Coordinates of C-alpha atoms in Angstrom, one line a residue:
M1 CA 249.3 145.9 96.8
I2 CA 246.8 146.0 93.4
I3 CA 243.2 147.5 93.8
T4 CA 240.8 147.2 90.9
R5 CA 237.5 149.5 91.5
N6 CA 234.2 148.7 89.1
L7 CA 235.9 148.1 86.2
K8 CA 234.3 147.8 82.8
K9 CA 234.5 147.0 79.2
T10 CA 232.7 147.1 76.4
F11 CA 233.8 145.7 72.6
Q12 CA 231.9 147.2 70.0
T13 CA 231.4 144.5 67.2
K14 CA 229.9 145.1 63.6
K15 CA 226.5 144.3 64.8
M16 CA 226.8 145.1 68.5
A17 CA 227.9 146.1 71.7
V18 CA 229.5 143.2 73.8
H19 CA 229.9 144.3 77.6
S20 CA 232.4 141.7 78.5
I21 CA 233.4 143.2 81.9
N22 CA 230.5 145.1 83.6
K23 CA 231.4 145.6 87.2
V24 CA 234.8 143.5 89.0
S25 CA 236.2 144.9 92.2
F26 CA 238.9 143.6 94.0
E27 CA 242.2 143.2 95.6
A28 CA 245.4 141.8 95.3
R29 CA 248.2 141.9 97.9
E30 CA 251.9 140.9 98.2
G31 CA 252.6 137.4 99.8
E32 CA 249.3 135.9 98.4
L33 CA 248.0 134.2 95.8
T34 CA 244.5 135.9 94.2
V35 CA 242.7 133.8 91.9
L36 CA 240.9 134.4 89.4
T37 CA 237.7 131.7 88.6
G38 CA 234.7 131.4 86.9
P39 CA 233.1 129.7 83.8
S40 CA 235.2 130.5 80.5
G41 CA 234.4 134.1 78.7
G42 CA 233.0 135.5 81.9
G43 CA 236.1 138.2 81.4
K44 CA 239.1 136.5 83.6
T45 CA 241.3 137.1 80.5
V46 CA 239.8 140.3 80.1
V47 CA 240.8 141.3 83.3
L48 CA 244.4 140.2 83.5
N49 CA 244.9 142.3 80.1
M50 CA 244.0 145.3 82.2
L51 CA 245.9 144.7 84.9
A52 CA 249.2 144.1 82.5
G53 CA 248.0 147.7 80.8
F54 CA 247.3 145.8 77.5
I55 CA 243.3 146.5 77.7
K56 CA 242.2 150.3 78.8
P57 CA 238.9 149.5 81.0
D58 CA 235.9 152.2 80.2
Y59 CA 235.4 153.1 83.5
G60 CA 236.7 152.3 87.0
D61 CA 240.1 152.5 88.3
I62 CA 243.4 150.4 88.9
I63 CA 245.5 151.3 91.4
I64 CA 248.8 149.7 91.9
Y65 CA 251.1 150.5 94.7
G66 CA 249.0 153.3 95.4
E67 CA 249.4 154.9 92.0
D68 CA 246.1 155.2 89.7
T69 CA 246.6 154.3 86.3
S70 CA 243.9 155.7 84.6
G71 CA 246.2 158.3 83.3
W72 CA 249.0 156.2 82.0
G73 CA 249.5 156.0 78.3
W74 CA 251.1 153.1 76.2
S75 CA 254.9 154.5 77.1
R76 CA 254.4 154.2 81.2
W77 CA 252.9 151.0 80.9
N78 CA 255.8 149.6 78.6
S79 CA 258.2 151.0 81.2
F80 CA 256.3 149.6 84.7
R81 CA 255.8 146.1 82.5
R82 CA 259.3 146.0 82.2
R83 CA 260.3 146.8 85.9
Y84 CA 257.6 145.1 87.3
I85 CA 255.0 142.5 85.7
S86 CA 255.5 139.6 84.2
Y87 CA 252.5 138.0 82.2
G88 CA 252.0 134.3 80.9
T89 CA 249.4 134.4 78.8
Q90 CA 246.6 131.7 77.8
R91 CA 248.1 131.2 74.5
N92 CA 251.6 129.6 74.0
I93 CA 253.8 132.1 72.0
F94 CA 257.3 131.2 71.5
I95 CA 260.0 132.2 69.0
P96 CA 259.7 129.1 67.1
N97 CA 263.5 128.4 65.3
I98 CA 265.6 128.8 69.0
S99 CA 265.4 126.4 71.4
V100 CA 263.3 125.9 74.9
E101 CA 266.5 127.2 77.2
D102 CA 266.7 130.3 74.6
N103 CA 263.0 130.9 74.9
I104 CA 262.9 130.9 78.6
S105 CA 266.0 133.1 79.0
L106 CA 264.6 136.0 76.4
P107 CA 263.1 138.2 79.0
L108 CA 266.6 138.6 81.0
L109 CA 268.6 138.4 77.9
M110 CA 266.6 141.6 76.7
L111 CA 267.2 143.4 80.0
G112 CA 271.2 142.8 79.4
H113 CA 271.7 139.8 82.1
E114 CA 274.8 137.9 81.2
K115 CA 273.9 134.8 79.2
S116 CA 276.1 132.4 81.7
E117 CA 274.3 133.8 84.6
V118 CA 270.8 133.3 83.2
M119 CA 271.4 129.9 82.1
D120 CA 271.9 128.7 85.8
L121 CA 268.3 130.1 85.9
V122 CA 266.6 128.5 83.4
R123 CA 268.2 125.2 84.4
D124 CA 266.9 125.4 87.6
L125 CA 263.3 126.4 86.6
M126 CA 263.3 123.3 84.1
E127 CA 264.6 120.9 86.8
R128 CA 261.5 122.1 89.1
L129 CA 259.3 122.1 86.5
G130 CA 260.1 118.7 85.1
I131 CA 261.2 119.7 81.8
E132 CA 264.7 119.5 81.9
Y133 CA 264.9 116.5 79.3
L134 CA 263.5 119.6 76.9
Y135 CA 266.9 121.1 77.0
G136 CA 268.3 122.0 73.4
R137 CA 264.7 121.1 71.8
K138 CA 262.5 123.4 69.5
T139 CA 259.3 124.9 71.4
Y140 CA 257.5 123.4 68.0
T141 CA 258.4 119.9 68.9
L142 CA 256.7 120.1 72.4
S143 CA 253.1 118.8 73.5
G144 CA 250.7 121.5 74.7
G145 CA 251.5 120.3 78.4
E146 CA 255.4 120.5 77.7
Q147 CA 255.0 124.4 76.1
R148 CA 252.6 125.2 79.1
R149 CA 255.5 124.4 81.4
V150 CA 258.0 126.6 79.2
M151 CA 255.4 129.3 79.5
V152 CA 255.1 129.1 83.2
A153 CA 259.1 128.9 83.4
R154 CA 259.4 131.6 81.0
T155 CA 257.3 133.9 82.9
L156 CA 258.9 133.6 86.4
I157 CA 262.6 133.8 85.1
N158 CA 262.9 137.6 86.0
D159 CA 261.4 137.6 89.3
T160 CA 259.4 140.5 89.0
P161 CA 257.1 142.2 92.0
I162 CA 253.4 141.2 89.9
I163 CA 253.0 137.9 88.3
L164 CA 250.2 137.3 86.2
L165 CA 249.2 134.0 85.1
D166 CA 246.0 132.8 82.6
E167 CA 245.5 129.1 82.8
P168 CA 248.8 128.1 83.9
T169 CA 248.2 124.5 84.3
A170 CA 246.1 123.8 81.5
E171 CA 246.6 120.8 79.4
L172 CA 248.5 119.2 82.3
D173 CA 248.4 116.0 83.9
E174 CA 247.9 115.7 87.8
D175 CA 251.8 114.9 88.9
S176 CA 253.0 118.1 86.3
S177 CA 250.0 120.4 88.1
K178 CA 251.8 119.7 91.1
L179 CA 255.3 120.8 90.0
V180 CA 253.6 124.5 88.8
I181 CA 251.6 125.0 92.2
D182 CA 254.6 124.1 94.0
L183 CA 256.6 126.8 92.1
I184 CA 253.7 129.3 92.2
N185 CA 254.2 128.8 96.1
D186 CA 257.7 129.4 96.5
F187 CA 257.2 132.5 94.2
I188 CA 254.4 133.6 96.2
S189 CA 256.6 133.2 99.8
R190 CA 258.9 135.8 98.0
D191 CA 256.1 138.8 98.9
K192 CA 255.2 138.6 95.0
I193 CA 251.4 140.2 93.7
F194 CA 250.3 136.3 92.1
I195 CA 247.7 136.4 90.0
V196 CA 246.0 133.6 88.4
A197 CA 242.8 132.7 85.9
T198 CA 242.2 129.3 86.2
H199 CA 239.4 126.3 86.4
D200 CA 241.9 124.2 88.2
K201 CA 240.3 123.3 91.7
N202 CA 243.6 123.0 93.2
L203 CA 244.3 126.2 92.2
V204 CA 241.6 127.8 93.8
N205 CA 241.7 125.8 97.1
I206 CA 245.0 127.4 98.1
G207 CA 244.2 130.4 97.1
D208 CA 244.5 133.7 99.3
R209 CA 241.8 135.4 97.5
V210 CA 239.2 133.9 95.5
I211 CA 237.2 136.2 93.3
K212 CA 234.7 134.7 90.7
I213 CA 234.1 136.5 87.3
D214 CA 231.0 135.9 85.6
R215 CA 229.3 137.6 82.9
G216 CA 231.6 140.3 83.5
Y217 CA 230.6 140.4 87.3
S218 CA 233.0 139.5 89.9
T219 CA 231.8 138.1 93.3
I220 CA 234.4 137.8 96.0
I221 CA 234.3 133.6 97.2
K222 CA 237.0 133.8 99.5

């Protein structure tokens, strides 16, 4: 389980302090879909970056599996991420000069898995996301929606206990969104802690826990 308590974060610009997160508290449990929703710029991505250890809160607690992370340094977070967290960011960031399937396989190859074993998993994910026709293509040749599904596949490939996805269905049509949501449901059934930030009403509607984040404040919707 992940517990956040009264998270606050202020970013200092040249002219003023911007209170990005003012008071955010919620829980995310295994086997459930936790949805962060709310207007753009409300703080959803900042919260995901905190949960992944990329941004340190100025105040408040993030407790993961019963352990308070407030004392964790960069090295501890790096070690924890490698074993426990997969994070698909809002930006589709790939290595442009290698193929789609090689981009998807990278998280497992970097952990020392055999390429032949990994490629079977890659093909399965690509088929389930309806992007098997992209095999052999370079990511810079893809549309925004195709890149989004490649990002989802790369995030899910190493089957970590904690999965964070920022706008996983952005730029997708209804059929493609359904493929992504069906895959998300499958991973949730494996007792993952699954947290998404989204505007997609279909994801909001199936969320076990729904938290609205607006102007840095959280409201428990469900």
